[in-house]
Coordinates of C-alpha atoms in Angstrom, one line a residue:
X235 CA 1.0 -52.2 23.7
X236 CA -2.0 -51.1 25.9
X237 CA -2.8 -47.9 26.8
X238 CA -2.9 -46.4 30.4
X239 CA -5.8 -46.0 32.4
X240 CA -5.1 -42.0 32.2
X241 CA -4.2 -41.5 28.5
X242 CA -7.6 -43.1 27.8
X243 CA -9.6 -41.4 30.6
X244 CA -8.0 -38.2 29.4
X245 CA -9.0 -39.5 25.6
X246 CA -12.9 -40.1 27.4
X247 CA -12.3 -36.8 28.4
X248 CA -11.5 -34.8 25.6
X249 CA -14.2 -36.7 23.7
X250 CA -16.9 -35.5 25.8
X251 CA -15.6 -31.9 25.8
X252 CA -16.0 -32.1 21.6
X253 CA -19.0 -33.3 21.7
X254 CA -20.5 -30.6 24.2
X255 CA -19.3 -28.0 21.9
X256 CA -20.6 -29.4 18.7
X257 CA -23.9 -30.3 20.4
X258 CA -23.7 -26.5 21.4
X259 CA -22.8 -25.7 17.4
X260 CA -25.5 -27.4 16.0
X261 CA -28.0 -26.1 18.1
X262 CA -27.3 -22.8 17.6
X263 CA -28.6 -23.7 14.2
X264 CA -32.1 -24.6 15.9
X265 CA -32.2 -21.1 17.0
X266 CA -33.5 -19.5 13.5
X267 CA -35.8 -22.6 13.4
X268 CA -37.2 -22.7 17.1
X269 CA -35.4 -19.9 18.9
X270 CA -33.4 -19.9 21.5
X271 CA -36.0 -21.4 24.3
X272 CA -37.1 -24.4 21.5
X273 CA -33.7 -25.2 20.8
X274 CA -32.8 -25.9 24.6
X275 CA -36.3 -27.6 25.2
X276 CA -35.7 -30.4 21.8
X277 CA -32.5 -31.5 23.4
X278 CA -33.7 -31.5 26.8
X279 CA -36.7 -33.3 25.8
X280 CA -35.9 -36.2 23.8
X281 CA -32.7 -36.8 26.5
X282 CA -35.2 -37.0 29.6
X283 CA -37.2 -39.5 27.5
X284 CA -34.1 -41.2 26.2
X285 CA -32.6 -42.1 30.1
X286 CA -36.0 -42.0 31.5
X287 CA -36.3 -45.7 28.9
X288 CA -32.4 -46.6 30.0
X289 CA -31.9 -46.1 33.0
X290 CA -36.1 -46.8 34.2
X291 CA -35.3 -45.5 38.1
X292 CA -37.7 -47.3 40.5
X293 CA -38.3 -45.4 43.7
X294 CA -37.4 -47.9 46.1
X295 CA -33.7 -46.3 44.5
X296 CA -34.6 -43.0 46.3
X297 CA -35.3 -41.3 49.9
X298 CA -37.5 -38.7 50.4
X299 CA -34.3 -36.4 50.7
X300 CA -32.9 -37.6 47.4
X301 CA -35.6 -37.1 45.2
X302 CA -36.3 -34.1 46.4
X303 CA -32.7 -33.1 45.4
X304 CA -33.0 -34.7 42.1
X305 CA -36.4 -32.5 41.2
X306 CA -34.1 -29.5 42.1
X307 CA -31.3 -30.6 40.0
X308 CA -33.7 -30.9 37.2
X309 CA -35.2 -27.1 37.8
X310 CA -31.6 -25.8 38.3
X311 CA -30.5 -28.1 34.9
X312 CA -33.7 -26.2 32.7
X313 CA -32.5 -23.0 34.1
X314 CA -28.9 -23.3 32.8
X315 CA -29.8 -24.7 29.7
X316 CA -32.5 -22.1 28.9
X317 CA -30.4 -19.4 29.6
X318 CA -26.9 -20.2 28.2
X319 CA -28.9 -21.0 25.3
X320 CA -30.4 -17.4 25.4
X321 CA -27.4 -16.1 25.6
X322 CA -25.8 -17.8 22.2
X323 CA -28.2 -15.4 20.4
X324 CA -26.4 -12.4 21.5
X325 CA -23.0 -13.7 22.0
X326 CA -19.9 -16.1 20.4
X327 CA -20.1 -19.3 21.2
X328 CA -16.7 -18.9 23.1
X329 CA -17.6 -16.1 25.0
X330 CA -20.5 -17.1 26.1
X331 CA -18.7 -20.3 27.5
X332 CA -16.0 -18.4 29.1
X333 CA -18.5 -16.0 30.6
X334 CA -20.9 -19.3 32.2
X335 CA -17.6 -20.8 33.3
X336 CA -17.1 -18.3 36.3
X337 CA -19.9 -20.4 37.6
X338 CA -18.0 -23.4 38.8
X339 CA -14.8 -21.3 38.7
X340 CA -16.2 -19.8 41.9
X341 CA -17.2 -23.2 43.3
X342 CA -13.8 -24.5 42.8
X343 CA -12.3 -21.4 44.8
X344 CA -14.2 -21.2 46.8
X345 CA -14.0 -24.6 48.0
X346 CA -10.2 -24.8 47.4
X347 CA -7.8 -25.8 49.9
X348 CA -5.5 -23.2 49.2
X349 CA -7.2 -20.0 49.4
X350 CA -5.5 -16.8 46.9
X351 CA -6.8 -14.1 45.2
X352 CA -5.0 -14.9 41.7
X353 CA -7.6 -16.9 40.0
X354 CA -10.1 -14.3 40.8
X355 CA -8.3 -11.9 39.6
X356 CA -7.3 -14.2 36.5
X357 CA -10.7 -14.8 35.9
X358 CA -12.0 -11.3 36.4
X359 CA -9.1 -10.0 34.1
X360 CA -10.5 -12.4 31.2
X361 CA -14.1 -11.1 31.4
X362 CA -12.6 -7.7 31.3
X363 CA -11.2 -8.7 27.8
X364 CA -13.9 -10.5 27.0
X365 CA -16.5 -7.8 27.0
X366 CA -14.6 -4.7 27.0
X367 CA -16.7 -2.7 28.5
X368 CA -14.7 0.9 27.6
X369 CA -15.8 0.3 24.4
X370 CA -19.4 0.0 25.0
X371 CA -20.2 -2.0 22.4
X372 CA -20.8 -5.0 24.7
X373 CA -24.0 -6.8 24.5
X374 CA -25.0 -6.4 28.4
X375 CA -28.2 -8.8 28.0
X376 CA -25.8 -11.5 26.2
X377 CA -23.6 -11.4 29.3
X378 CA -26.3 -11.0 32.1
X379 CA -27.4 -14.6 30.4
X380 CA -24.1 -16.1 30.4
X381 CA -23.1 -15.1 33.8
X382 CA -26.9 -15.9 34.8
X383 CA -26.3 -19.4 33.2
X384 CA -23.4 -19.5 35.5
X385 CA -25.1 -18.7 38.6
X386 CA -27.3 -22.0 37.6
X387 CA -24.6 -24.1 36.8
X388 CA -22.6 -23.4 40.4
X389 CA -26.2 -24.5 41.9
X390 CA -26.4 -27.6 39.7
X391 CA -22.5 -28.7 40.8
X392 CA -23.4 -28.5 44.4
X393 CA -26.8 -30.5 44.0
X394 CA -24.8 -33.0 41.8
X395 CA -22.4 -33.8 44.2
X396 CA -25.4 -34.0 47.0
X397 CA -27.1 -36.7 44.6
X398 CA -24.1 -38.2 43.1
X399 CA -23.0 -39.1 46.8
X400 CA -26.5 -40.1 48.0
X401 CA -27.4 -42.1 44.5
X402 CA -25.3 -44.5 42.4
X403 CA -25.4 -45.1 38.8
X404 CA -27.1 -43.1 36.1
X405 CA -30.0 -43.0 38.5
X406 CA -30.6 -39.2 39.3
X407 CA -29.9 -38.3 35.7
X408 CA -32.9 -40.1 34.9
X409 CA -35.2 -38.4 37.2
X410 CA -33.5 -34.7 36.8
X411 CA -33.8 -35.4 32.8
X412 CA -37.0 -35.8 32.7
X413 CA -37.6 -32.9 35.7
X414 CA -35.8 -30.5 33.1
X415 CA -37.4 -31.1 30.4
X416 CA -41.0 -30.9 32.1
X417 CA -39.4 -27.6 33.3
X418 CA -38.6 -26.7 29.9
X419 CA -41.5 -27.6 28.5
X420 CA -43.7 -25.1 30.6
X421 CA -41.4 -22.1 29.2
X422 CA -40.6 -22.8 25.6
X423 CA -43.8 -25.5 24.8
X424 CA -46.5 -22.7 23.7
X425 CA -44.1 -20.8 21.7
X426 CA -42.0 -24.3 20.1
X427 CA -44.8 -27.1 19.6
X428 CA -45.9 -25.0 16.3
X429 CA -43.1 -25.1 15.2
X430 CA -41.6 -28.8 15.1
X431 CA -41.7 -31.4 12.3
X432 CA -40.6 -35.1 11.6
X433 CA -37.0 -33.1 10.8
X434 CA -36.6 -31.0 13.4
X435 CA -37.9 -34.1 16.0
X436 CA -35.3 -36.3 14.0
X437 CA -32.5 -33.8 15.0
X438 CA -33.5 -33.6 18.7
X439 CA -32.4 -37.1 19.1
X440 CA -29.5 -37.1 17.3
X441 CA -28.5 -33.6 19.7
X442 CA -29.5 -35.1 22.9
X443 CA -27.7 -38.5 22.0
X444 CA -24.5 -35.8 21.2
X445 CA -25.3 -33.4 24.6
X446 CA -26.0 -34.9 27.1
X447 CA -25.8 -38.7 26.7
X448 CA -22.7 -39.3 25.1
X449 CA -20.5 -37.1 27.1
X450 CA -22.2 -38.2 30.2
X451 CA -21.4 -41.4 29.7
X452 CA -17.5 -40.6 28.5
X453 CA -16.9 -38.5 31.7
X454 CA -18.4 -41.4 33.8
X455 CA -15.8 -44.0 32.8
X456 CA -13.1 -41.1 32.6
X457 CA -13.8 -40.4 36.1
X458 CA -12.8 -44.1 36.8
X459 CA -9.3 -43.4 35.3
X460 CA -8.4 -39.7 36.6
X461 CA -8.4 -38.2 39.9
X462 CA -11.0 -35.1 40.2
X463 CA -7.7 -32.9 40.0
X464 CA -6.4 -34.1 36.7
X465 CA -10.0 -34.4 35.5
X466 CA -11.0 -30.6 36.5
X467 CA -7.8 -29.4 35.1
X468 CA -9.1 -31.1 31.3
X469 CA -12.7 -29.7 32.0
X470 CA -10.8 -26.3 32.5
X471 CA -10.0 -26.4 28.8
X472 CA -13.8 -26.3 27.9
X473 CA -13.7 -22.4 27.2
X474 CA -11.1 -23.1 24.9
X475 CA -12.4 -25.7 23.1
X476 CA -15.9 -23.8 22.4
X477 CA -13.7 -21.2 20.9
X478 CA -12.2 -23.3 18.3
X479 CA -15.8 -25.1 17.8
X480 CA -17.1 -21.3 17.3
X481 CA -14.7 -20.6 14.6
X482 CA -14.7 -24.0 12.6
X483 CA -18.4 -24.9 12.7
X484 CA -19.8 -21.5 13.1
X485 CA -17.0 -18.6 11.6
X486 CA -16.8 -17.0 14.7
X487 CA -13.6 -15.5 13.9
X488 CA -12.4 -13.9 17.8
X489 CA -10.4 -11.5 18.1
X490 CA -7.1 -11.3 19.6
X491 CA -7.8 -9.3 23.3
X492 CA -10.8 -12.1 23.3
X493 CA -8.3 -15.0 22.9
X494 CA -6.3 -13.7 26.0
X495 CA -9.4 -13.0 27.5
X496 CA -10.4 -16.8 27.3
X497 CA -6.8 -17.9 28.1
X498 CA -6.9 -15.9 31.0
X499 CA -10.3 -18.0 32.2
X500 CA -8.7 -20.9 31.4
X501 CA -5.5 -20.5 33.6
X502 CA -7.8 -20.0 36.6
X503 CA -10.0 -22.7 35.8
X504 CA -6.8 -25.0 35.6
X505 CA -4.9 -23.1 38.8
X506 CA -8.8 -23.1 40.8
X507 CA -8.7 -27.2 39.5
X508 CA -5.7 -28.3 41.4
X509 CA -6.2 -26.7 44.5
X510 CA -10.1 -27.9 44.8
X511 CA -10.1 -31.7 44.2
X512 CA -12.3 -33.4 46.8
X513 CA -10.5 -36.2 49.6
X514 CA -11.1 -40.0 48.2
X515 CA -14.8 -41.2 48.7
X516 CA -15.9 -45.3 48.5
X517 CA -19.1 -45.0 46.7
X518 CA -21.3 -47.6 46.9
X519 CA -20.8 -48.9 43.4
X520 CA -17.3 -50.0 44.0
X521 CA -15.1 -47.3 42.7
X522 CA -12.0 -46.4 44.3
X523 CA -11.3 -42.8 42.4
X524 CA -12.2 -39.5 43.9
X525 CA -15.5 -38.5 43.5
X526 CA -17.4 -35.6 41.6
X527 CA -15.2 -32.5 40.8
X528 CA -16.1 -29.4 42.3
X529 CA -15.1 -27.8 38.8
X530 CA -16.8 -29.8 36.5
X531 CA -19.3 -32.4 37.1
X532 CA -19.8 -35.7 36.4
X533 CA -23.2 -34.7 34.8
X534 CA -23.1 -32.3 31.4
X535 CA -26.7 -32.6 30.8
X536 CA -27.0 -28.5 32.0
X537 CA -26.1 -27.6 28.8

């Protein structure tokens, strides 16, 4: 017996969101070896030179206006990646994906067709447990990155959905790929070219074949089974999912006011997800689904 277009798109789905936070895992590992800005640069790197060779974009594929968005997308992609990676030095894995979330959490409310104040306050409540600030212990340069990271991530959903109308295919990807990683090149070459060998190199492929290619691709075909609702709702489970990543791959044991504070960012990704799905689009490749989430996009490479 076969199994339905959503069970398998929501399969695709949860795929990609594994393989996010084990790409994240293992390359919080690269941090003692390259720090924080090398470890974001090997992944970007090899995964612009990887889709730049797939996809080869020609520039007949592009206006004026469009590749101009896509060189954006690529700055605003180095920008999120540098600094969420940043931010895993100071903080867990789950926190810091929690914290980043409210990025896209405020795109998806604000954008929502039902306008309340509860997934605000949801998500406001959850940073609250998540850093605790009454106990002044927080790590306020760990958060500033996170939520910085966030800020970028809002600004890469909205230039994504610009491109993603205006381009088909895995076109843009393989012009903002490449953009990022020339981005990221400028801030963490100097300090990271020293520092690489035949290993290290060996690893970045393997990472940027794990984040971003992989679950680019799953979320791709996954969007061709769900509707944006359904699939911003599973994307709402990312936080989630980094936190049992955090604890299995790296002991990052949380503790319990930080699991509510996570379930509490959760719920108002999931509430802000079914209230902010975008009206049905024909893009010109054929597809009949709903097109690019406001919640999560279609393109994971930011991380």
């Amino acid at each position: 017996m076969s199994s339905s277009p959503s069970s398998v798109g929501t399969s695709m789905a949860v795929a990609s969101m594994l393989c996010v936070q084990i790409g994240l895992a293992i390359s919080v590992g690269l941090i003692d070896d390259l720090g924080a800005p090398g470890a974001a640069w090997l992944r970007l790197a090899w995964a612009g030179v990887l889709l730049l060779v797939l996809v080869r974009p020609r520039p007949r594929d592009f206006t004026r206006e469009s590749f101009v968005a896509c060189v954006l997308l690529g700055l605003v992609t180095a920008g999120v990646t540098l600094l969420f990676m940043a931010s895993l030095e100071r903080l867990p894995l789950g926190t810091a994906s929690a914290l980043e979330f409210l990025g896209p959490l405020g795109v998806a409310v604000a954008r929502g067709r039902r306008q309340t104040l509860a997934f605000p306050v949801l998500a406001a409540l959850g940073v609250l447990m998540l850093t605790r600030p009454w106990e002044g212990s927080v790590d306020l340069v760990g958060v500033a990155l996170a939520l910085a990271a966030g800020a970028c991530w809002a600004a890469y959903i909205l230039l994504t959905q610009h491109v993603g109308d205006a381009i088909e295919g895995l076109k843009p990807l393989a012009v903002t790929m490449p953009v990022a990683a020339l981005a990221a090149t400028v801030v963490a070459g100097p300090s990271t070219f020293g520092r690489l060998d035949v290993e290290l190199l060996a690893m970045g492929i393997g990472l940027a074949l794990l984040l971003p290619v992989v679950p680019f691709t799953l979320e791709l075909l996954a969007l061709r089974r769900l509707n944006t609702s359904a699939f911003g709702t599973l994307m709402s489970l990312e936080p989630a999912f980094a936190l049992i990543v955090g604890l299995v791959l790296l002991d990052q044991v949380p503790e319990p006011l930080a699991v509510l504070g996570i379930g509490f960012v959760v719920a108002a990704g999931i509430g802000a997800a079914r209230t902010g799905a975008r009206h049905a689009l024909q893009p010109s490749g054929g597809l009949d689904d709903q097109a690019g989430p406001e919640l999560a996009s279609t393109e994971r490479a930011h991380r």
